[in-house]
JSON list of C-alpha atoms in Angstrom, two decimals:
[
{"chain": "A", "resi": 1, "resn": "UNK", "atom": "CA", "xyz": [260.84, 124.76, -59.82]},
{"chain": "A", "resi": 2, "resn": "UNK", "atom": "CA", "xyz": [257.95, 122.49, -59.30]},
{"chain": "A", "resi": 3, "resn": "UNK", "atom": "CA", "xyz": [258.87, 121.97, -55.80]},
{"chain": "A", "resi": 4, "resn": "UNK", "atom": "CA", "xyz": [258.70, 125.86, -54.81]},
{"chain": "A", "resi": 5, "resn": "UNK", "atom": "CA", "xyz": [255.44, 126.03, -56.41]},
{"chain": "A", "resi": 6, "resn": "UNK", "atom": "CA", "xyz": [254.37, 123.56, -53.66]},
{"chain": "A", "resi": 7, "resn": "UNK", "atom": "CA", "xyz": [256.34, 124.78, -51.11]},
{"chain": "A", "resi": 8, "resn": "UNK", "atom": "CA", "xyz": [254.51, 128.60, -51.72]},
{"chain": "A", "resi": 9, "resn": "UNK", "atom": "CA", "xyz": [251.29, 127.45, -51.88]},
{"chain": "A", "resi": 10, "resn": "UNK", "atom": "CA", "xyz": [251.35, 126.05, -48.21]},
{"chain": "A", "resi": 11, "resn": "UNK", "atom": "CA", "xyz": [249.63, 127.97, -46.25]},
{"chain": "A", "resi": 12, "resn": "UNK", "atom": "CA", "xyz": [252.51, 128.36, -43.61]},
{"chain": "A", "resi": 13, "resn": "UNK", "atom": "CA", "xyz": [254.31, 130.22, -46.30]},
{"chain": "A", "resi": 14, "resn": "UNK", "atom": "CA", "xyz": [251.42, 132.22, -47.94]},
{"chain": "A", "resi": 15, "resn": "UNK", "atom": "CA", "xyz": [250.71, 133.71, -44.42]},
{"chain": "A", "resi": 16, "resn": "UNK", "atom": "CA", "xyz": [254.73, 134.24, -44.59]},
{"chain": "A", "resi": 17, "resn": "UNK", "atom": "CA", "xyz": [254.22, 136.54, -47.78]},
{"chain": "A", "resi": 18, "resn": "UNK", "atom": "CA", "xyz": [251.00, 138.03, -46.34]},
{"chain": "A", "resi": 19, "resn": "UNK", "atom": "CA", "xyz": [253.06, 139.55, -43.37]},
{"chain": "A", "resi": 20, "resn": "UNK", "atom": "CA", "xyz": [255.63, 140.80, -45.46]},
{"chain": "A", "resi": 21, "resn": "UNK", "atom": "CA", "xyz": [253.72, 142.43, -47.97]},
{"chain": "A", "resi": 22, "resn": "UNK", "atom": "CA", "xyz": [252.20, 145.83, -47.39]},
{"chain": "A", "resi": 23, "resn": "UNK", "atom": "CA", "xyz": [249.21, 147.58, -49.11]},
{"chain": "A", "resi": 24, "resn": "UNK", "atom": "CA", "xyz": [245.82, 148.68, -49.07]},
{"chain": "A", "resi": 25, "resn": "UNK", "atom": "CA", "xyz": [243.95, 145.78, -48.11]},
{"chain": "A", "resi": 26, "resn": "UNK", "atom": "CA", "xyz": [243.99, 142.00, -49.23]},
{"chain": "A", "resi": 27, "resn": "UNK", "atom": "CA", "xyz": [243.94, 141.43, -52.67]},
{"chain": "A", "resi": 28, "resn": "UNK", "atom": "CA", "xyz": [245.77, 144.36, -53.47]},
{"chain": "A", "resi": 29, "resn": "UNK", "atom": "CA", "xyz": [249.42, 143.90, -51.32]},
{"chain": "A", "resi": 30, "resn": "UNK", "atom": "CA", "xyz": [252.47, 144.51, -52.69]},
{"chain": "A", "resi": 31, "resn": "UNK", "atom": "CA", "xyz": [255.29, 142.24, -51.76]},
{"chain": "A", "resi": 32, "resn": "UNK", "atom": "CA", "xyz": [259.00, 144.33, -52.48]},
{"chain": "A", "resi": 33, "resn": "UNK", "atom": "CA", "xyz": [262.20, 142.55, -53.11]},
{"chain": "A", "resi": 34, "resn": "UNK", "atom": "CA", "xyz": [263.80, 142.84, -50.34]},
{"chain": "A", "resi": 35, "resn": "UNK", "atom": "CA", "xyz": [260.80, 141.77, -48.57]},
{"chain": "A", "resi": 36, "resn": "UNK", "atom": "CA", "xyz": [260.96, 138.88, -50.68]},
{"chain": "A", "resi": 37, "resn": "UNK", "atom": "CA", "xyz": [264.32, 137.89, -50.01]},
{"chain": "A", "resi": 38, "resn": "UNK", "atom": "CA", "xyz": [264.23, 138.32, -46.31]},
{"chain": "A", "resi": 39, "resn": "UNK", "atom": "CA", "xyz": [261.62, 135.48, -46.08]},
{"chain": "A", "resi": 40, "resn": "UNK", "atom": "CA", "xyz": [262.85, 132.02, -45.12]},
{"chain": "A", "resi": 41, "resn": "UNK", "atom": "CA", "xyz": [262.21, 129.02, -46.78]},
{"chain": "A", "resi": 42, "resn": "UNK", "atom": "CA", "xyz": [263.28, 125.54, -46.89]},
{"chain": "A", "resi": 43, "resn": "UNK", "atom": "CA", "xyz": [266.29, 124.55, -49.55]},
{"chain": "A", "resi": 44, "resn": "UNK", "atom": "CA", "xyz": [266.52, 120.68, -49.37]},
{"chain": "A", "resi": 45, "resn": "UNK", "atom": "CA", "xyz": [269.27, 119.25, -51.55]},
{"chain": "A", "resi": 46, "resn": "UNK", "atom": "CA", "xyz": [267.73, 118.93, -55.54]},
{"chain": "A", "resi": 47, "resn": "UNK", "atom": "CA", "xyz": [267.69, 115.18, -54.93]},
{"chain": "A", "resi": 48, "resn": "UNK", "atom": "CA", "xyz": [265.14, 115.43, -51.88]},
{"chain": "A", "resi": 49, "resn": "UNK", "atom": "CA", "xyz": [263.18, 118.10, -54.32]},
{"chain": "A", "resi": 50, "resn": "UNK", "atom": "CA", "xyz": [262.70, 115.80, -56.70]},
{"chain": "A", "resi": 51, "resn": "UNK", "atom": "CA", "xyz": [261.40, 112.98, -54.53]},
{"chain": "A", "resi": 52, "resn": "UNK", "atom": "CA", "xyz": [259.31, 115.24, -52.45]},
{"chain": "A", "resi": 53, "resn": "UNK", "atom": "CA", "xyz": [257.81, 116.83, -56.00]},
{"chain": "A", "resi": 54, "resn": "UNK", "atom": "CA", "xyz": [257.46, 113.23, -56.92]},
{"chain": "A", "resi": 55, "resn": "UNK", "atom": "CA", "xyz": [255.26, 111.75, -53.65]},
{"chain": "A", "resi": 56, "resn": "UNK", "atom": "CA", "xyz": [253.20, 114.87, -53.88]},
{"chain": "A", "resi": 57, "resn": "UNK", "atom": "CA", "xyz": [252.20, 114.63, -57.74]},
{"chain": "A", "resi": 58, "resn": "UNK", "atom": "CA", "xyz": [251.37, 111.11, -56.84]},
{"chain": "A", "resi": 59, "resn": "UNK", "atom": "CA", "xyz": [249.14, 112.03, -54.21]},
{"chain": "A", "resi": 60, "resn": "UNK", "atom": "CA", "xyz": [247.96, 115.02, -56.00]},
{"chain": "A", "resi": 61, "resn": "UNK", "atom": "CA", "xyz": [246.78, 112.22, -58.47]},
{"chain": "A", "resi": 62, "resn": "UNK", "atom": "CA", "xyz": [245.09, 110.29, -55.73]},
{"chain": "A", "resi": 63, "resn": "UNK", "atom": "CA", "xyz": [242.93, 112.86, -54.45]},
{"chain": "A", "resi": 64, "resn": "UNK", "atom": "CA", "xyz": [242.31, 114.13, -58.09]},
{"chain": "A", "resi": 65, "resn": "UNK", "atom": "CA", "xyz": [240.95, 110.35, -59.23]},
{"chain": "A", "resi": 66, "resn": "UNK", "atom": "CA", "xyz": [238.45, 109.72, -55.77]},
{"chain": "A", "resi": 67, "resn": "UNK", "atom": "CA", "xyz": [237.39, 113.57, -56.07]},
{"chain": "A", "resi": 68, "resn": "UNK", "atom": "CA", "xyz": [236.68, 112.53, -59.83]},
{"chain": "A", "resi": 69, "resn": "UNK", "atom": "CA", "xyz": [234.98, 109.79, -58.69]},
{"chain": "A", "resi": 70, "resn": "UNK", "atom": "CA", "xyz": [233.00, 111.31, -56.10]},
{"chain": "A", "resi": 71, "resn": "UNK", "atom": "CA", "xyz": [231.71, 114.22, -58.76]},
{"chain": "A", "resi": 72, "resn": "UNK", "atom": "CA", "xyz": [230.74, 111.50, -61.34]},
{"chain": "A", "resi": 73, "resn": "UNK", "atom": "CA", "xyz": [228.23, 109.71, -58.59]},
{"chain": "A", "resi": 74, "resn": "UNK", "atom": "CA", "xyz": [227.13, 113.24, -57.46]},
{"chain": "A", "resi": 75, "resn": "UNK", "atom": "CA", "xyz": [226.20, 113.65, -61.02]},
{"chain": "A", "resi": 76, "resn": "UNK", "atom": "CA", "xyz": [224.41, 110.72, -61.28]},
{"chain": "A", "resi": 77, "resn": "UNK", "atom": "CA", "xyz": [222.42, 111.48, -57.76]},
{"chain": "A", "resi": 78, "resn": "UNK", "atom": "CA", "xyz": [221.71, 114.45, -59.58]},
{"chain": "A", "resi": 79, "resn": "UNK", "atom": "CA", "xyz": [219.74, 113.00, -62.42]},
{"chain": "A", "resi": 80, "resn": "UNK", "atom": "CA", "xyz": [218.47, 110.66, -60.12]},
{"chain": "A", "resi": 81, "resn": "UNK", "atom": "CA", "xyz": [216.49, 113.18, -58.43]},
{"chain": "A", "resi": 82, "resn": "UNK", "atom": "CA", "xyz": [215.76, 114.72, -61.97]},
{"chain": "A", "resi": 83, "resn": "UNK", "atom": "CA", "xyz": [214.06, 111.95, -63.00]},
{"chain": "A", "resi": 84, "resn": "UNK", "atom": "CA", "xyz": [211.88, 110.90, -59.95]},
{"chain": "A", "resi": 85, "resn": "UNK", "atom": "CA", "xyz": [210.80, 114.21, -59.64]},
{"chain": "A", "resi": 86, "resn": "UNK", "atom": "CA", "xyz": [209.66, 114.38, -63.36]},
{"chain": "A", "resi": 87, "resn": "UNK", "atom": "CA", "xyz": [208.17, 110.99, -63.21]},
{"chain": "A", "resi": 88, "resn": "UNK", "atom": "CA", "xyz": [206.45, 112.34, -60.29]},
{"chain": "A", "resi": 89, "resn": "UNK", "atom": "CA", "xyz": [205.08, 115.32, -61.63]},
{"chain": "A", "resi": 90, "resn": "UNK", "atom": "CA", "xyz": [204.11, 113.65, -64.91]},
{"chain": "A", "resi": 91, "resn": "UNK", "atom": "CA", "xyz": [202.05, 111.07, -63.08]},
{"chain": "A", "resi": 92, "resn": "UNK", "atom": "CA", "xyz": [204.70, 107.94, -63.99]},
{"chain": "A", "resi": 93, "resn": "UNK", "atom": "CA", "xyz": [204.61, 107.17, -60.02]},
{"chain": "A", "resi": 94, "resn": "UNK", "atom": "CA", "xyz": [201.90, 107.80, -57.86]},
{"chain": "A", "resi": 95, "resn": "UNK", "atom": "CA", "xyz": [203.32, 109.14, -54.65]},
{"chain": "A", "resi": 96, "resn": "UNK", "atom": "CA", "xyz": [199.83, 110.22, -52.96]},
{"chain": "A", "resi": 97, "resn": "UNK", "atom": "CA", "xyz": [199.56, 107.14, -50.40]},
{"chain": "A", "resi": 98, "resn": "UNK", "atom": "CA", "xyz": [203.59, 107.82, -49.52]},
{"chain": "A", "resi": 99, "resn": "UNK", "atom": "CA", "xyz": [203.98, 108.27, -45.74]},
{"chain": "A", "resi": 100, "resn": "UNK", "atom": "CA", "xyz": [206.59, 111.33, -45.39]},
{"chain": "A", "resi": 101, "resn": "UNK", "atom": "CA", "xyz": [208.19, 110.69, -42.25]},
{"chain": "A", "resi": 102, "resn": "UNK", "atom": "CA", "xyz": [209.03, 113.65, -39.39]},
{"chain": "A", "resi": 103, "resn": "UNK", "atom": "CA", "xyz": [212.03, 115.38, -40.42]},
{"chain": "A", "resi": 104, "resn": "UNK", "atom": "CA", "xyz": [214.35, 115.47, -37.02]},
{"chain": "A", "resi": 105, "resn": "UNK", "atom": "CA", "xyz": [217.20, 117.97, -36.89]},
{"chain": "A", "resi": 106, "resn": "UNK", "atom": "CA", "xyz": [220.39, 116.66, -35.47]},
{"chain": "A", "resi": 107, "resn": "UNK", "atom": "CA", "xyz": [223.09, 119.02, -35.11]},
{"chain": "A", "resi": 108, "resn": "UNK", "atom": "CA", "xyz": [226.58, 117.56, -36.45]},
{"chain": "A", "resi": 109, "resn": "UNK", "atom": "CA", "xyz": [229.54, 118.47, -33.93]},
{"chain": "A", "resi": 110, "resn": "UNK", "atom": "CA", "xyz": [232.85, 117.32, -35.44]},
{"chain": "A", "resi": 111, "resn": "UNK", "atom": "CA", "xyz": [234.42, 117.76, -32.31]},
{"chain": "A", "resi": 112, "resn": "UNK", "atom": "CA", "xyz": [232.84, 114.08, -30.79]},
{"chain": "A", "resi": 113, "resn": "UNK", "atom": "CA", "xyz": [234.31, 112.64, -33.44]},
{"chain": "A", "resi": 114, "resn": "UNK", "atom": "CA", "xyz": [237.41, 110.27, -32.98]},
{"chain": "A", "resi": 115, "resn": "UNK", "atom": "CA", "xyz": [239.98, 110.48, -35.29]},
{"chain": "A", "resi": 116, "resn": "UNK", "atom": "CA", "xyz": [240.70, 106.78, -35.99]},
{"chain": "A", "resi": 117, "resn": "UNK", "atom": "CA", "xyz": [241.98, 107.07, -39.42]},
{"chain": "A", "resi": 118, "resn": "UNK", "atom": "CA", "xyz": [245.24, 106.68, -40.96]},
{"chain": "A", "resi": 119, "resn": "UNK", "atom": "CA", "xyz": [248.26, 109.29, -41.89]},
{"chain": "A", "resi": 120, "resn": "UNK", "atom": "CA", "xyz": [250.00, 109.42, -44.76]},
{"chain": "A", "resi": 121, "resn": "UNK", "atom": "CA", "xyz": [252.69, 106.35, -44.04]},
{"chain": "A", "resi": 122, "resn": "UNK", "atom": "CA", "xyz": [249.83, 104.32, -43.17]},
{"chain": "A", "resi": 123, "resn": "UNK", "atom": "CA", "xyz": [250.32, 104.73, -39.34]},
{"chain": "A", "resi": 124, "resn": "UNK", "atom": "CA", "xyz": [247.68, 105.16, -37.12]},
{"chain": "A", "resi": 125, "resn": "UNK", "atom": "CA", "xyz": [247.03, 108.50, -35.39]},
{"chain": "A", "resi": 126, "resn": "UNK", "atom": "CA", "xyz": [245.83, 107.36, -32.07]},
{"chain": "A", "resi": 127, "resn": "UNK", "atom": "CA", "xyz": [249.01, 108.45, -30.13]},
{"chain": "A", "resi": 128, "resn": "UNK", "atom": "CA", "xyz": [249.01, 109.13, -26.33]},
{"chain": "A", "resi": 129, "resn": "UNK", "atom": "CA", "xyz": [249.69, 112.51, -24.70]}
]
């Protein structure tokens, strides 16, 4: 069971359900039975279910603990800024002789960007077309 649940939350699939579902607008489709059972799937043996259910619970687990991580130093950033700001209103720091340098905006473009990082097997991506 666990394994469809992942399998019909990829987005390949919900689109799959999206087209054969009919209504008034999103949100508020109805997908029929035979609708249902005329989409295709994938039906690996229960062995290859189970290891695929267990690589993505591990990885699940992965991303969970660095996102956890990740919200935890936002968190402290947070009351990092909390507290210089109150120490600066309050007088604690004297800021009046700090030099604010010229703000420069530099537009971010994703697209320069080389991929160099690694899959999930640990290969590299850099592949030649």
């Amino acid at each position: 069971m666990k394994f469809y649940e992942y399998v019909f939350r990829n987005p390949l699939q919900v689109e799959q359900f999206a087209n054969a579902s009919r209504g008034v607008g999103s949100g508020f489709n109805r997908l029929y039975t035979p609708a249902f059972g005329s989409i295709y799937t994938v039906y690996p043996p229960q062995a290859e279910q189970d290891a695929i259910v267990d690589y993505l619970d591990k990885i699940k687990m992965e991303y969970q603990s660095v996102i956890g991580k990740i919200e935890d130093e936002i968190e402290i950033l947070h009351e990092m800024k909390d507290k210089l700001v109150s120490d600066a209103v309050t007088g604690k720091i004297d800021v009046r002789d700090i030099e604010v340098p010229d703000y420069e905006y530099v537009d971010e473009d994703n697209d320069d960007i080389e991929d160099d990082s690694e899959n999930i097997d640990g290969e590299s991506n850099d592949e030649e077309v």
